[in-house]
Structures are given as C-alpha cells and as structure tokens.
Amino acid sequence: MQFSTKTIFAVALLATEAFAMPAHGHRVRRHAKGRFVKCTRPTPTPEPAVAPVPTPSPPPPPPPPTSVVEAVVVTPTPTPTPTPTPTPEPPVEVKVFTVQQEPAPAPVPTPAVQILQQHTPAPKPQPQPQPQPQPQQQQQQADYSGSSGLSPDFQAGLTAHNTARAALGLPPLKYNQALATEAAGYAQQLVGIGSLVHAQNRNGHGENLYWQSNSVTPCTNGANAWANEKDLYGGQPVGQGDFSAYGHYTQMIWKTTTEVGFGTANDNNGGVYVVARYNPAGNMVGQTPTSA
C-alpha cells in the first residue's frame, strides 16, 4: 500500500499545530520563515445546549405463545355381559272346564208399599155373659157409625174395604168413630214403640196395622195393600197356610164384622203409622171369612 508524501506532511503539520496551539485567550507570535507573525486565537462561541433525547425503553418482549394442551379422555367401552340363554320350561297343561249354571229364578218384585206387621188370628170365641144395659148417653156414643165428615184419605180407606166385600156379596162396613178414637190412640203409642206391634188389649176388636214413609194418603195405601192379599188367599180356614200373607184381607171381608175405624200418627221421621179397628173381630181360628 502506498501513501502520498503530501498526505503525510499535511498530517504532520496538523499535529504540530495542535500541540502548538496556545491556551484560550493567549496571543502568540509565530515565526514564519524567519518572521514572527502575531496570531490571535479567536474566542470560541459556546454552542447551544442540546436537550438530551430520551432513549426509548425497548418494548417488553412478547409473551411466549401459550401452548394449548388438548386432553383426550379415553373411556373404555364396557364389555357387554352375555345374556344367559333361558332354559325352556316344560309345557304346562291347561284344562278348561265349562260349568253349566242353571238360570237364577226371576226376582220377585217388591211391592211399593212395605207391610211390616201381619194380623194374628183371634182365639176361638168363648161364651160371654149377657152385657148389662148401659146409660142412654153412653150407648149412643158406642153406636155412633157413619162416614160423614171423614177426610178424603179415611173415606178412600173405607171404600177400599167395601169394594173388597162387595166382590163377595157381603154387606158394607160402617165407619165407627169410637173405634177410630181407639185406633188413633194406639197409633200414637206405636210412635213411641217404634215398630208395628199388635195391642195386647183390643177390647175384643180386630186390628190391622200398616206403616209407610213419605205418604199423604197412608190409610188409602194401607187398605189397598190389605185388599191385594186376595191373590194369596185360597179360601182355607184361618190358621192354615201362610196366615201372615193373607190375614189382613180375611179381616176386611169377615162376614160378621160390621164396623171399622181408622187412626194415624206421624213418627216425625217421615213415616206414618196406620191402625184399623174392627167390630166384631174376625179371623177366628178354624173358620173361613164367609162361613162365620
């Protein structure tokens, strides 16, 4: 590598001047080629202060990339339990029996009117002493008979009696108020008793009893129910056969009976007791209604 002579000289000169520079503000004389040259170093002008430029902080390093971890859960598939093959059971022999049932008898229709008590046959008549004459006033009360002034219900009951008697050619019954008074008194006693029970002392009179609920014509219904027993009576003497099934009817048509009286009483529960008293009494044991 070659360097120019001029270049080396210039560098040397600059270096010499650098070491020969006077201090700031001093004047020196230089000798140039045998002469001194007065030199004055100029006062340097101060440079304006320059505000330091802040060095920007380096940006923070980016966060490391988040790694995504995928978890794979492996669920083992259960091994199915083998279903045991059922052992076939031996066949069961089934026998079917057909039973031939006999037809049930047709039900007997229940009558709309309930009859709870039947008449009991009267004992055979015994010889009675001749009655003594009674005062005239008392005799008139006992002999009072007739149908005037009766309620429609009592009048219909009397008509039912006489219709049944007329079918056999028997004379009609007369309505007796004294018998009606006895009947009404005993009907009230039945309310206290609460059931149909024949009176122990009937003064030698015959008696039919009846009870029905929710009726405004209990006497009429009772007389019609007694008359309907005709279909159950075969003409046999009283005491034979089922007397409880026909005894009311035979008292109604008893040939020697001439009078009847009715009495009723409410039991305060919707029911009505009906009592019929007959004079003279019928249903003599061993006799028939028309042979008395």
Short mmCIF file of C-alpha atoms in Angstrom, two decimals:
data_model
loop_
_atom_site.label_atom_id
_atom_site.label_comp_id
_atom_site.label_asym_id
_atom_site.label_seq_id
_atom_site.Cartn_x
_atom_site.Cartn_y
_atom_site.Cartn_z
CA MET A 1 0.00 0.00 0.00
CA GLN A 2 1.47 3.38 -0.99
CA PHE A 3 0.91 6.74 0.82
CA SER A 4 1.35 10.11 -0.79
CA THR A 5 4.14 12.33 0.59
CA LYS A 6 1.77 15.27 0.69
CA THR A 7 -0.63 13.46 2.76
CA ILE A 8 1.95 12.53 5.35
CA PHE A 9 3.19 16.07 5.51
CA ALA A 10 -0.26 17.52 5.98
CA VAL A 11 -0.93 15.14 8.83
CA ALA A 12 2.34 16.07 10.47
CA LEU A 13 1.61 19.73 10.14
CA LEU A 14 -1.80 19.39 11.72
CA ALA A 15 -0.29 17.52 14.55
CA THR A 16 2.31 20.20 15.10
CA GLU A 17 -0.27 22.93 15.12
CA ALA A 18 -2.28 21.01 17.55
CA PHE A 19 0.47 20.88 20.06
CA ALA A 20 1.47 24.48 19.39
CA MET A 21 -2.00 25.98 19.94
CA PRO A 22 -1.93 28.42 22.81
CA ALA A 23 -4.27 28.33 25.62
CA HIS A 24 -7.57 30.01 25.27
CA GLY A 25 -7.14 33.81 25.23
CA HIS A 26 -3.38 33.92 24.81
CA ARG A 27 -1.71 35.59 21.93
CA VAL A 28 1.44 34.24 20.46
CA ARG A 29 3.80 35.21 17.79
CA ARG A 30 4.72 32.80 15.26
CA HIS A 31 7.79 32.80 13.26
CA ALA A 32 7.19 32.15 9.67
CA LYS A 33 10.10 31.80 7.53
CA GLY A 34 12.21 33.88 9.76
CA ARG A 35 9.44 36.26 10.72
CA PHE A 36 7.26 36.38 13.67
CA VAL A 37 3.61 36.55 12.94
CA LYS A 38 1.26 37.81 15.59
CA CYS A 39 -1.59 35.47 15.94
CA THR A 40 -4.67 35.82 17.99
CA ARG A 41 -6.83 32.79 18.73
CA PRO A 42 -10.47 33.65 18.38
CA THR A 43 -12.67 33.12 21.40
CA PRO A 44 -14.86 30.16 20.70
CA THR A 45 -18.54 30.79 20.58
CA PRO A 46 -20.38 28.46 23.00
CA GLU A 47 -22.67 26.08 21.33
CA PRO A 48 -26.25 25.99 22.47
CA ALA A 49 -27.09 23.24 24.86
CA VAL A 50 -28.98 20.49 23.28
CA ALA A 51 -31.56 18.67 25.41
CA PRO A 52 -30.77 15.05 25.55
CA VAL A 53 -33.09 12.94 23.56
CA PRO A 54 -34.54 10.29 25.86
CA THR A 55 -33.62 6.93 24.81
CA PRO A 56 -36.83 4.97 24.39
CA SER A 57 -37.07 1.91 26.51
CA PRO A 58 -37.07 -1.21 24.49
CA PRO A 59 -40.52 -2.76 24.25
CA PRO A 60 -41.07 -5.71 26.54
CA PRO A 61 -40.54 -8.97 24.88
CA PRO A 62 -43.75 -10.56 23.67
CA PRO A 63 -45.13 -13.23 25.96
CA PRO A 64 -44.28 -16.68 24.98
CA PRO A 65 -47.03 -18.31 22.99
CA THR A 66 -49.49 -20.17 25.12
CA SER A 67 -49.48 -23.72 24.27
CA VAL A 68 -52.88 -25.36 24.02
CA VAL A 69 -52.95 -28.76 25.51
CA GLU A 70 -55.81 -30.91 24.44
CA ALA A 71 -56.68 -33.64 26.88
CA VAL A 72 -58.10 -36.68 25.34
CA VAL A 73 -60.04 -38.82 27.77
CA VAL A 74 -60.46 -42.30 26.64
CA THR A 75 -63.43 -44.05 28.25
CA PRO A 76 -63.14 -47.74 27.99
CA THR A 77 -66.19 -49.33 26.44
CA PRO A 78 -67.63 -51.87 28.88
CA THR A 79 -67.73 -55.31 27.61
CA PRO A 80 -71.40 -56.38 27.45
CA THR A 81 -72.27 -59.19 29.78
CA PRO A 82 -73.53 -62.07 27.76
CA THR A 83 -77.23 -62.74 28.38
CA PRO A 84 -77.74 -66.27 29.51
CA THR A 85 -79.97 -68.24 27.28
CA PRO A 86 -83.12 -69.11 29.25
CA THR A 87 -83.74 -72.72 29.71
CA PRO A 88 -87.13 -73.52 28.23
CA GLU A 89 -89.59 -74.67 30.87
CA PRO A 90 -91.59 -77.77 30.25
CA PRO A 91 -95.01 -77.00 28.76
CA VAL A 92 -97.85 -76.61 31.27
CA GLU A 93 -101.02 -78.43 30.51
CA VAL A 94 -104.10 -76.26 31.00
CA LYS A 95 -107.50 -77.83 31.30
CA VAL A 96 -110.57 -75.70 30.83
CA PHE A 97 -113.77 -76.87 32.45
CA THR A 98 -117.08 -75.43 31.34
CA VAL A 99 -119.62 -75.25 34.14
CA GLN A 100 -123.21 -75.06 33.07
CA GLN A 101 -125.07 -72.86 35.53
CA GLU A 102 -128.74 -73.12 36.00
CA PRO A 103 -130.63 -69.90 35.37
CA ALA A 104 -131.36 -67.94 38.51
CA PRO A 105 -135.01 -67.61 39.37
CA ALA A 106 -136.62 -64.36 38.38
CA PRO A 107 -136.65 -61.92 41.32
CA VAL A 108 -139.99 -61.38 42.95
CA PRO A 109 -140.93 -57.72 42.54
CA THR A 110 -141.04 -55.89 45.83
CA PRO A 111 -144.31 -54.04 46.34
CA ALA A 112 -144.05 -50.29 46.59
CA VAL A 113 -145.83 -50.38 49.93
CA GLN A 114 -143.97 -52.01 52.79
CA ILE A 115 -146.13 -54.05 55.17
CA LEU A 116 -144.23 -54.63 58.36
CA GLN A 117 -146.78 -56.40 60.52
CA GLN A 118 -149.37 -59.06 59.93
CA HIS A 119 -152.55 -59.73 61.79
CA THR A 120 -152.64 -62.61 64.25
CA PRO A 121 -155.67 -64.87 64.34
CA ALA A 122 -158.08 -64.24 67.13
CA PRO A 123 -158.78 -67.08 69.57
CA LYS A 124 -161.98 -69.03 69.33
CA PRO A 125 -164.86 -67.14 70.91
CA GLN A 126 -165.78 -68.12 74.43
CA PRO A 127 -169.27 -67.83 75.89
CA GLN A 128 -169.68 -64.32 77.18
CA PRO A 129 -172.11 -63.19 79.87
CA GLN A 130 -175.00 -61.05 78.75
CA PRO A 131 -173.93 -57.37 78.80
CA GLN A 132 -175.71 -55.15 81.27
CA PRO A 133 -177.75 -52.25 79.90
CA GLN A 134 -175.70 -49.01 79.76
CA PRO A 135 -176.91 -45.47 80.22
CA GLN A 136 -178.55 -43.95 77.16
CA GLN A 137 -175.81 -41.33 76.59
CA GLN A 138 -173.02 -43.90 76.65
CA GLN A 139 -174.97 -46.26 74.37
CA GLN A 140 -175.41 -43.52 71.77
CA GLN A 141 -171.63 -42.88 71.66
CA ALA A 142 -170.87 -46.58 71.18
CA ASP A 143 -173.48 -46.97 68.48
CA TYR A 144 -172.36 -43.93 66.51
CA SER A 145 -171.46 -45.05 62.98
CA GLY A 146 -171.28 -43.36 59.64
CA SER A 147 -168.92 -41.92 57.07
CA SER A 148 -169.90 -38.26 57.07
CA GLY A 149 -167.15 -35.80 57.87
CA LEU A 150 -164.30 -38.19 57.05
CA SER A 151 -161.08 -36.95 55.50
CA PRO A 152 -160.53 -37.95 51.87
CA ASP A 153 -157.87 -40.42 52.98
CA PHE A 154 -160.14 -42.16 55.52
CA GLN A 155 -163.07 -42.15 53.08
CA ALA A 156 -160.91 -43.84 50.43
CA GLY A 157 -159.82 -46.44 53.00
CA LEU A 158 -163.45 -47.23 53.84
CA THR A 159 -164.28 -47.50 50.14
CA ALA A 160 -161.45 -50.00 49.59
CA HIS A 161 -162.88 -52.21 52.37
CA ASN A 162 -166.41 -52.17 51.00
CA THR A 163 -165.23 -52.77 47.42
CA ALA A 164 -163.50 -55.97 48.53
CA ARG A 165 -166.61 -57.08 50.44
CA ALA A 166 -168.95 -56.28 47.56
CA ALA A 167 -166.92 -58.59 45.30
CA LEU A 168 -168.04 -61.46 47.58
CA GLY A 169 -171.60 -60.27 48.03
CA LEU A 170 -171.03 -59.13 51.63
CA PRO A 171 -172.69 -56.06 53.18
CA PRO A 172 -170.56 -52.88 53.51
CA LEU A 173 -168.89 -51.79 56.73
CA LYS A 174 -169.95 -48.70 58.61
CA TYR A 175 -167.46 -46.22 59.99
CA ASN A 176 -167.44 -46.11 63.81
CA GLN A 177 -165.96 -43.05 65.48
CA ALA A 178 -165.39 -44.83 68.80
CA LEU A 179 -163.27 -47.42 67.01
CA ALA A 180 -161.44 -44.57 65.27
CA THR A 181 -160.61 -42.98 68.63
CA GLU A 182 -159.14 -46.27 69.90
CA ALA A 183 -157.19 -46.66 66.67
CA ALA A 184 -155.75 -43.14 66.83
CA GLY A 185 -154.66 -43.62 70.46
CA TYR A 186 -152.83 -46.82 69.70
CA ALA A 187 -151.22 -45.36 66.56
CA GLN A 188 -149.66 -42.73 68.81
CA GLN A 189 -148.36 -45.48 71.11
CA LEU A 190 -146.70 -47.13 68.11
CA VAL A 191 -144.73 -43.93 67.52
CA GLY A 192 -143.18 -44.39 70.96
CA ILE A 193 -142.63 -48.11 70.41
CA GLY A 194 -141.04 -47.53 67.01
CA SER A 195 -142.33 -50.71 65.35
CA LEU A 196 -145.55 -52.49 64.42
CA VAL A 197 -146.74 -54.49 67.41
CA HIS A 198 -150.35 -55.57 67.95
CA ALA A 199 -152.09 -54.22 71.04
CA GLN A 200 -152.45 -56.64 73.93
CA ASN A 201 -155.87 -55.28 74.94
CA ARG A 202 -158.13 -54.56 72.00
CA ASN A 203 -161.48 -54.80 73.79
CA GLY A 204 -162.44 -57.77 71.63
CA HIS A 205 -161.89 -55.84 68.40
CA GLY A 206 -159.99 -56.93 65.35
CA GLU A 207 -156.90 -54.99 64.27
CA ASN A 208 -154.85 -54.37 61.12
CA LEU A 209 -151.57 -52.38 61.20
CA TYR A 210 -149.63 -50.58 58.47
CA TRP A 211 -146.65 -48.19 58.17
CA GLN A 212 -145.40 -46.16 55.23
CA SER A 213 -142.93 -43.34 54.72
CA ASN A 214 -143.47 -40.12 52.81
CA SER A 215 -147.16 -40.53 52.08
CA VAL A 216 -150.11 -38.14 52.25
CA THR A 217 -152.65 -40.99 51.83
CA PRO A 218 -151.40 -43.66 54.26
CA CYS A 219 -154.87 -45.04 55.11
CA THR A 220 -155.80 -45.42 51.45
CA ASN A 221 -152.49 -47.13 50.66
CA GLY A 222 -152.82 -49.43 53.65
CA ALA A 223 -156.36 -50.55 52.74
CA ASN A 224 -155.33 -51.20 49.13
CA ALA A 225 -152.32 -53.24 50.26
CA TRP A 226 -154.52 -55.37 52.52
CA ALA A 227 -157.05 -55.92 49.72
CA ASN A 228 -154.25 -57.03 47.36
CA GLU A 229 -153.63 -60.05 49.61
CA LYS A 230 -156.66 -61.63 47.93
CA ASP A 231 -154.31 -63.22 45.39
CA LEU A 232 -152.51 -65.03 48.24
CA TYR A 233 -155.61 -66.48 49.87
CA GLY A 234 -157.00 -69.82 48.72
CA GLY A 235 -160.16 -70.00 50.86
CA GLN A 236 -158.65 -72.18 53.60
CA PRO A 237 -159.70 -71.81 57.27
CA VAL A 238 -157.78 -69.23 59.28
CA GLY A 239 -154.63 -70.71 60.78
CA GLN A 240 -153.81 -72.88 57.81
CA GLY A 241 -151.17 -71.93 55.26
CA ASP A 242 -149.25 -68.67 55.49
CA PHE A 243 -151.66 -66.63 57.57
CA SER A 244 -149.25 -63.67 57.66
CA ALA A 245 -149.62 -63.38 53.87
CA TYR A 246 -153.42 -63.13 53.76
CA GLY A 247 -154.66 -62.29 57.30
CA HIS A 248 -155.29 -58.59 56.60
CA TYR A 249 -157.54 -59.44 53.68
CA THR A 250 -159.62 -62.02 55.58
CA GLN A 251 -160.27 -59.47 58.37
CA MET A 252 -161.51 -56.95 55.79
CA ILE A 253 -164.01 -59.45 54.32
CA TRP A 254 -165.01 -61.22 57.54
CA LYS A 255 -168.72 -61.80 57.23
CA THR A 256 -169.75 -60.95 60.80
CA THR A 257 -167.64 -57.75 61.02
CA THR A 258 -169.87 -54.71 60.58
CA GLU A 259 -167.84 -51.64 61.67
CA VAL A 260 -164.40 -50.17 61.19
CA GLY A 261 -162.48 -47.11 62.41
CA PHE A 262 -159.08 -45.69 61.35
CA GLY A 263 -156.32 -43.86 63.23
CA THR A 264 -152.96 -42.47 62.04
CA ALA A 265 -149.89 -40.91 63.70
CA ASN A 266 -146.70 -39.37 62.25
CA ASP A 267 -143.40 -40.59 63.69
CA ASN A 268 -141.56 -37.27 63.00
CA ASN A 269 -139.19 -39.08 60.62
CA GLY A 270 -141.39 -39.00 57.55
CA GLY A 271 -143.26 -42.20 58.43
CA VAL A 272 -146.94 -42.71 59.28
CA TYR A 273 -148.50 -45.46 61.40
CA VAL A 274 -152.00 -46.66 60.40
CA VAL A 275 -154.29 -48.62 62.75
CA ALA A 276 -157.67 -50.11 61.74
CA ARG A 277 -160.02 -51.47 64.41
CA TYR A 278 -162.89 -53.84 63.53
CA ASN A 279 -166.07 -54.73 65.40
CA PRO A 280 -166.74 -57.56 65.93
CA ALA A 281 -163.30 -59.11 65.44
CA GLY A 282 -162.73 -61.52 62.57
CA ASN A 283 -160.11 -64.12 61.76
CA MET A 284 -161.42 -66.81 64.09
CA VAL A 285 -159.14 -69.85 64.06
CA GLY A 286 -160.56 -72.76 62.11
CA GLN A 287 -163.17 -70.66 60.31
CA THR A 288 -163.34 -69.01 56.89
CA PRO A 289 -164.47 -65.41 56.31
CA THR A 290 -167.75 -66.40 54.68
CA SER A 291 -168.65 -69.31 56.98
CA ALA A 292 -168.62 -67.35 60.20
#
